């Protein structure tokens, strides 16, 4: 019953949160069109044959739509849906209620599936292939095993680190889809659509400005949009213009590349203290008084992707593009 209540809250009609901005159908999604086309084919085929959908694995960086796809698919299929996450499943017994309660053709979504233990991975093998599980009753010499047949279901997994999944588990997914980053135009369309859901009017050039500063990621764009909406409500009449969007981004110290204060601090430290590099991540972290994991997991991925920093065998090195950006940013604000 607890799981059912949780799912009912995610119908898009509750209080404003991340779910309220998510599309309710794959037809409503912006971006990832090639992925959506392939998924629509397998969904349509499964409906025509009245069979369970094949198991699907989504991988890619955070915030690109893995959970959105996973929630749209059961709605398009018209089947029930259960949701859990890898960290919540620490032993096979934690997975049993989801498998035994699954309806025929229903979908079980496991977010961050790479974080399930190996014992749970192995338990999934027979469940995914043969739709059966083994349940151990009792302990010690009195223990006995019951082989239980479960209803055919579909497992959808989402992961940011597919390499951490074992090969046998990866191979049991019929369809594997990698989600890539969005273009500025796609993000601008997402911003325009979600501004209507949030009850705010926005100019097209303002939507594009927000998208350019959103790191090519819808989740970041939604967060930026919420901040701009609050800024417009507080400082103006609620309508978002280009000038107002830029002022809101300026207050958060988010520049035209989407870098925030911590990103620029990383770059300026590498330039000022280490003469542009090479420098090790631990040396940079100690100089900035920041955690190494924070820099490696939160700061560096975007800087590497935007070619502002490169990794070499000797350490991190800033690129000419980063030097030019820092100088331009400093001149605009009369820092140099």
Short mmCIF file of C-alpha atoms in Angstrom, two decimals:
data_model
loop_
_atom_site.label_atom_id
_atom_site.label_comp_id
_atom_site.label_asym_id
_atom_site.label_seq_id
_atom_site.Cartn_x
_atom_site.Cartn_y
_atom_site.Cartn_z
CA UNK A 1 0.00 0.00 0.00
CA UNK A 2 2.88 2.37 0.73
CA UNK A 3 4.23 1.93 -2.78
CA UNK A 4 0.81 2.56 -4.33
CA UNK A 5 0.43 5.81 -2.38
CA UNK A 6 3.86 6.92 -3.53
CA UNK A 7 2.99 6.32 -7.16
CA UNK A 8 -0.29 8.15 -6.91
CA UNK A 9 1.56 11.26 -5.80
CA UNK A 10 3.52 11.24 -9.05
CA UNK A 11 0.55 11.74 -11.36
CA UNK A 12 1.56 15.32 -12.20
CA UNK A 13 -1.37 16.90 -10.35
CA UNK A 14 0.18 17.28 -6.91
CA UNK A 15 2.16 20.17 -5.48
CA UNK A 16 4.82 21.72 -7.69
CA UNK A 17 7.98 19.62 -7.80
CA UNK A 18 10.23 17.92 -10.33
CA UNK A 19 7.43 15.54 -11.34
CA UNK A 20 4.99 18.36 -12.14
CA UNK A 21 7.25 19.59 -14.93
CA UNK A 22 7.79 16.16 -16.47
CA UNK A 23 5.94 15.22 -19.67
CA UNK A 24 3.15 12.70 -19.18
CA UNK A 25 3.70 10.95 -22.52
CA UNK A 26 6.63 10.28 -24.81
CA UNK A 27 4.82 12.27 -27.51
CA UNK A 28 5.12 15.35 -25.28
CA UNK A 29 8.87 15.01 -24.75
CA UNK A 30 11.34 17.46 -26.28
CA UNK A 31 14.72 16.18 -27.38
CA UNK A 32 16.04 12.60 -27.42
CA UNK A 33 13.85 12.08 -30.49
CA UNK A 34 15.81 9.13 -31.86
CA UNK A 35 15.52 7.35 -28.53
CA UNK A 36 11.81 8.17 -28.34
CA UNK A 37 11.20 6.84 -31.86
CA UNK A 38 12.81 3.50 -31.05
CA UNK A 39 10.89 3.24 -27.79
CA UNK A 40 7.59 4.06 -29.49
CA UNK A 41 8.20 1.19 -31.93
CA UNK A 42 8.76 -1.39 -29.19
CA UNK A 43 5.83 -0.01 -27.16
CA UNK A 44 3.52 -0.19 -30.18
CA UNK A 45 4.69 -3.74 -31.01
CA UNK A 46 4.19 -4.92 -27.42
CA UNK A 47 0.65 -3.50 -27.37
CA UNK A 48 -0.26 -5.17 -30.68
CA UNK A 49 1.06 -8.55 -29.52
CA UNK A 50 -0.37 -8.06 -26.02
CA UNK A 51 3.01 -9.05 -24.57
CA UNK A 52 5.26 -7.56 -21.90
CA UNK A 53 7.72 -4.98 -23.12
CA UNK A 54 11.33 -6.15 -23.27
CA UNK A 55 13.59 -5.05 -20.42
CA UNK A 56 15.13 -1.59 -20.98
CA UNK A 57 18.28 0.04 -19.62
CA UNK A 58 18.78 3.80 -19.76
CA UNK A 59 22.22 5.23 -19.15
CA UNK A 60 23.65 8.73 -19.28
CA UNK A 61 24.51 11.72 -17.10
CA UNK A 62 22.02 12.95 -14.47
CA UNK A 63 19.05 15.11 -15.44
CA UNK A 64 18.65 14.06 -19.09
CA UNK A 65 15.33 12.22 -18.88
CA UNK A 66 15.95 8.63 -17.78
CA UNK A 67 13.26 8.75 -15.10
CA UNK A 68 10.96 10.73 -17.39
CA UNK A 69 11.12 8.00 -20.04
CA UNK A 70 10.56 5.36 -17.38
CA UNK A 71 7.41 7.08 -16.11
CA UNK A 72 6.03 7.87 -19.58
CA UNK A 73 6.35 4.31 -20.94
CA UNK A 74 3.83 2.68 -18.54
CA UNK A 75 1.38 5.52 -19.17
CA UNK A 76 1.65 4.98 -22.91
CA UNK A 77 1.22 1.22 -22.37
CA UNK A 78 -1.62 1.66 -19.89
CA UNK A 79 -0.03 -0.66 -17.31
CA UNK A 80 0.82 -0.43 -13.62
CA UNK A 81 4.14 0.95 -12.46
CA UNK A 82 6.38 0.40 -9.43
CA UNK A 83 9.40 2.52 -8.58
CA UNK A 84 12.39 1.92 -6.35
CA UNK A 85 16.11 2.67 -6.33
CA UNK A 86 19.32 0.70 -6.14
CA UNK A 87 20.37 1.93 -2.66
CA UNK A 88 16.98 0.85 -1.27
CA UNK A 89 17.56 -2.77 -2.32
CA UNK A 90 20.38 -4.20 -0.23
CA UNK A 91 19.33 -7.86 -0.24
CA UNK A 92 17.15 -10.16 -2.41
CA UNK A 93 14.42 -10.07 0.24
CA UNK A 94 14.03 -6.33 -0.40
CA UNK A 95 13.23 -7.07 -4.04
CA UNK A 96 10.74 -9.90 -3.46
CA UNK A 97 7.68 -7.70 -2.65
CA UNK A 98 8.11 -5.77 -5.91
CA UNK A 99 8.35 -8.95 -7.98
CA UNK A 100 5.51 -10.84 -6.30
CA UNK A 101 3.17 -7.84 -6.42
CA UNK A 102 3.90 -7.03 -10.07
CA UNK A 103 0.89 -7.38 -12.36
CA UNK A 104 1.20 -9.00 -15.75
CA UNK A 105 2.88 -6.65 -18.27
CA UNK A 106 3.50 -4.12 -15.47
CA UNK A 107 6.76 -2.18 -15.17
CA UNK A 108 9.28 -2.13 -12.35
CA UNK A 109 11.65 0.83 -12.48
CA UNK A 110 14.94 0.69 -10.55
CA UNK A 111 16.77 4.01 -10.50
CA UNK A 112 20.56 3.99 -10.00
CA UNK A 113 20.47 0.26 -10.69
CA UNK A 114 24.28 0.07 -10.63
CA UNK A 115 24.15 0.48 -6.85
CA UNK A 116 22.36 -2.82 -6.15
CA UNK A 117 24.61 -5.48 -4.57
CA UNK A 118 25.91 -8.42 -6.61
CA UNK A 119 23.63 -10.84 -4.75
CA UNK A 120 20.59 -8.85 -5.91
CA UNK A 121 21.94 -8.72 -9.47
CA UNK A 122 22.17 -12.52 -9.51
CA UNK A 123 18.66 -12.79 -8.05
CA UNK A 124 17.37 -10.73 -10.96
CA UNK A 125 18.74 -13.13 -13.58
CA UNK A 126 15.98 -15.76 -13.32
CA UNK A 127 13.33 -13.13 -12.61
CA UNK A 128 14.13 -11.29 -15.85
CA UNK A 129 14.59 -14.36 -18.06
CA UNK A 130 12.27 -17.05 -16.69
CA UNK A 131 9.90 -14.95 -14.53
CA UNK A 132 10.52 -17.06 -11.44
CA UNK A 133 12.22 -16.50 -8.10
CA UNK A 134 13.42 -18.64 -5.22
CA UNK A 135 12.13 -17.81 -1.75
CA UNK A 136 13.87 -19.25 1.31
CA UNK A 137 11.62 -20.03 4.27
CA UNK A 138 13.07 -20.68 7.71
CA UNK A 139 16.68 -20.76 8.82
CA UNK A 140 19.41 -23.31 9.29
CA UNK A 141 18.55 -26.98 8.92
CA UNK A 142 14.83 -26.18 8.84
CA UNK A 143 15.16 -23.84 5.85
CA UNK A 144 13.45 -24.79 2.61
CA UNK A 145 13.33 -23.14 -0.78
CA UNK A 146 10.15 -22.45 -2.73
CA UNK A 147 10.36 -21.90 -6.46
CA UNK A 148 7.73 -19.25 -7.21
CA UNK A 149 6.49 -18.33 -10.66
CA UNK A 150 5.85 -14.59 -11.07
CA UNK A 151 3.84 -12.74 -13.68
CA UNK A 152 5.70 -11.55 -16.80
CA UNK A 153 6.85 -8.00 -16.17
CA UNK A 154 9.23 -5.40 -17.61
CA UNK A 155 12.28 -4.14 -15.75
CA UNK A 156 13.48 -0.65 -16.59
CA UNK A 157 16.84 0.30 -15.14
CA UNK A 158 18.45 3.73 -15.07
CA UNK A 159 22.09 4.34 -14.35
CA UNK A 160 24.69 7.07 -14.60
CA UNK A 161 27.46 4.46 -14.55
CA UNK A 162 26.56 1.51 -16.75
CA UNK A 163 30.10 0.16 -16.54
CA UNK A 164 29.48 -0.79 -12.90
CA UNK A 165 26.78 -3.28 -13.95
CA UNK A 166 27.92 -6.84 -14.44
CA UNK A 167 27.97 -8.09 -18.04
CA UNK A 168 25.36 -10.84 -17.38
CA UNK A 169 22.88 -8.26 -16.06
CA UNK A 170 23.54 -5.78 -18.90
CA UNK A 171 23.02 -8.53 -21.47
CA UNK A 172 19.57 -9.32 -20.11
CA UNK A 173 18.27 -5.91 -21.13
CA UNK A 174 16.70 -6.21 -24.57
CA UNK A 175 17.04 -2.50 -25.31
CA UNK A 176 19.86 -0.25 -24.12
CA UNK A 177 19.55 3.48 -24.72
CA UNK A 178 22.13 6.15 -24.01
CA UNK A 179 20.74 9.64 -23.40
CA UNK A 180 22.83 12.54 -24.66
CA UNK A 181 22.84 16.25 -23.87
CA UNK A 182 20.27 18.68 -25.30
CA UNK A 183 20.72 21.54 -27.74
CA UNK A 184 20.00 25.15 -26.72
CA UNK A 185 16.89 25.22 -28.94
CA UNK A 186 15.53 22.04 -27.34
CA UNK A 187 16.11 23.43 -23.87
CA UNK A 188 14.48 26.73 -24.85
CA UNK A 189 11.36 24.81 -25.90
CA UNK A 190 11.38 22.97 -22.57
CA UNK A 191 11.70 26.29 -20.73
CA UNK A 192 8.77 27.76 -22.69
CA UNK A 193 6.54 24.75 -22.00
CA UNK A 194 7.40 24.57 -18.32
CA UNK A 195 6.96 28.31 -17.84
CA UNK A 196 3.30 27.77 -18.74
CA UNK A 197 3.04 24.99 -16.15
CA UNK A 198 4.56 27.32 -13.57
CA UNK A 199 2.17 30.10 -14.51
CA UNK A 200 4.76 32.58 -15.75
CA UNK A 201 5.00 34.36 -19.12
CA UNK A 202 8.40 34.49 -20.78
CA UNK A 203 9.83 36.04 -23.95
CA UNK A 204 11.44 33.73 -26.49
CA UNK A 205 14.85 35.40 -26.21
CA UNK A 206 14.69 35.07 -22.41
CA UNK A 207 13.91 31.34 -22.73
CA UNK A 208 16.89 30.93 -25.03
CA UNK A 209 19.11 32.86 -22.61
CA UNK A 210 18.14 30.54 -19.77
CA UNK A 211 18.77 27.49 -21.95
CA UNK A 212 22.28 28.69 -22.88
CA UNK A 213 23.17 28.85 -19.19
CA UNK A 214 21.73 25.44 -18.31
CA UNK A 215 24.62 23.11 -19.15
CA UNK A 216 22.60 21.34 -21.89
CA UNK A 217 20.59 19.60 -19.15
CA UNK A 218 16.78 19.84 -18.69
CA UNK A 219 16.94 19.44 -14.91
CA UNK A 220 19.32 22.39 -14.67
CA UNK A 221 17.09 24.41 -17.02
CA UNK A 222 14.07 23.73 -14.80
CA UNK A 223 16.00 24.87 -11.73
CA UNK A 224 17.17 28.02 -13.52
CA UNK A 225 13.59 28.68 -14.65
CA UNK A 226 12.26 28.41 -11.10
CA UNK A 227 14.87 30.90 -9.89
CA UNK A 228 14.10 33.34 -12.71
CA UNK A 229 10.38 33.04 -11.98
CA UNK A 230 10.98 33.90 -8.30
CA UNK A 231 13.24 36.79 -9.31
CA UNK A 232 10.62 38.13 -11.74
CA UNK A 233 7.89 37.85 -9.13
CA UNK A 234 9.98 39.66 -6.51
CA UNK A 235 11.59 42.36 -8.66
CA UNK A 236 9.01 42.87 -11.41
CA UNK A 237 5.49 42.04 -12.52
CA UNK A 238 6.22 38.34 -13.06
CA UNK A 239 6.83 38.56 -16.81
CA UNK A 240 10.31 37.32 -17.77
CA UNK A 241 12.18 39.49 -20.28
CA UNK A 242 15.71 39.03 -21.59
CA UNK A 243 17.06 41.77 -19.34
CA UNK A 244 15.35 40.29 -16.29
CA UNK A 245 16.62 36.77 -17.07
CA UNK A 246 20.17 38.09 -17.36
CA UNK A 247 19.83 40.01 -14.10
CA UNK A 248 18.58 36.88 -12.34
CA UNK A 249 21.50 34.82 -13.66
CA UNK A 250 23.91 37.59 -12.66
CA UNK A 251 22.65 37.50 -9.07
CA UNK A 252 23.39 33.77 -8.94
CA UNK A 253 26.80 34.41 -10.58
CA UNK A 254 25.95 32.11 -13.51
CA UNK A 255 27.77 33.28 -16.62
CA UNK A 256 26.92 32.87 -20.29
CA UNK A 257 28.59 29.44 -20.45
CA UNK A 258 26.62 28.17 -17.47
CA UNK A 259 29.57 28.29 -15.08
CA UNK A 260 28.85 29.18 -11.48
CA UNK A 261 31.12 30.71 -8.86
CA UNK A 262 32.66 27.38 -7.84
CA UNK A 263 33.46 26.48 -11.47
CA UNK A 264 35.25 29.78 -12.04
CA UNK A 265 37.01 29.47 -8.70
CA UNK A 266 38.37 26.10 -9.85
CA UNK A 267 39.63 27.59 -13.11
CA UNK A 268 41.09 30.72 -11.52
CA UNK A 269 42.87 28.63 -8.86
CA UNK A 270 44.40 26.45 -11.56
CA UNK A 271 45.53 29.56 -13.44
CA UNK A 272 46.63 31.71 -10.51
CA UNK A 273 48.28 29.16 -8.25
CA UNK A 274 49.42 26.46 -10.67
CA UNK A 275 50.14 28.65 -13.72
CA UNK A 276 47.47 26.84 -15.71
CA UNK A 277 48.64 23.35 -14.78
CA UNK A 278 49.32 20.54 -14.84
CA UNK A 279 48.10 20.08 -11.27
CA UNK A 280 46.67 17.13 -9.37
CA UNK A 281 43.05 17.14 -8.20
CA UNK A 282 44.05 16.78 -4.54
CA UNK A 283 46.39 19.79 -4.74
CA UNK A 284 43.62 21.88 -6.32
CA UNK A 285 41.10 20.71 -3.71
CA UNK A 286 43.40 21.57 -0.78
CA UNK A 287 44.11 25.00 -2.24
CA UNK A 288 40.39 25.70 -2.68
CA UNK A 289 39.57 24.18 0.72
CA UNK A 290 37.10 21.88 -1.03
CA UNK A 291 36.47 18.14 -0.99
CA UNK A 292 38.21 16.16 -3.73
CA UNK A 293 35.01 14.21 -4.47
CA UNK A 294 33.08 17.46 -4.93
CA UNK A 295 35.51 18.71 -7.56
CA UNK A 296 35.77 15.36 -9.33
CA UNK A 297 32.02 14.57 -9.38
CA UNK A 298 30.35 18.00 -9.55
CA UNK A 299 32.78 20.54 -11.00
CA UNK A 300 35.11 18.78 -13.40
CA UNK A 301 32.66 16.85 -15.63
CA UNK A 302 31.15 20.02 -17.12
CA UNK A 303 34.52 21.76 -17.44
CA UNK A 304 35.92 18.73 -19.26
CA UNK A 305 32.88 18.45 -21.53
CA UNK A 306 33.05 22.13 -22.49
CA UNK A 307 36.80 21.84 -23.22
CA UNK A 308 37.80 24.30 -20.52
CA UNK A 309 40.01 21.75 -18.76
CA UNK A 310 41.87 18.67 -19.98
CA UNK A 311 43.20 15.75 -17.99
CA UNK A 312 46.76 14.67 -18.66
CA UNK A 313 48.92 11.97 -17.03
CA UNK A 314 50.53 14.75 -15.00
CA UNK A 315 47.30 16.44 -13.89
CA UNK A 316 44.66 19.01 -14.91
CA UNK A 317 45.48 21.75 -17.42
CA UNK A 318 43.36 24.75 -18.42
CA UNK A 319 42.79 25.36 -22.13
CA UNK A 320 43.11 28.63 -24.07
CA UNK A 321 39.30 28.69 -24.22
CA UNK A 322 39.16 28.80 -20.40
CA UNK A 323 41.78 31.57 -20.26
CA UNK A 324 39.80 33.65 -22.75
CA UNK A 325 36.56 33.10 -20.86
CA UNK A 326 38.04 34.13 -17.52
CA UNK A 327 39.52 37.28 -19.03
CA UNK A 328 36.24 38.20 -20.74
CA UNK A 329 34.27 37.57 -17.55
CA UNK A 330 36.75 39.64 -15.52
CA UNK A 331 36.67 42.57 -17.93
CA UNK A 332 32.87 42.66 -17.93
CA UNK A 333 32.90 43.00 -14.16
CA UNK A 334 36.09 45.08 -14.02
CA UNK A 335 37.92 42.38 -12.10
CA UNK A 336 41.12 42.85 -14.14
#
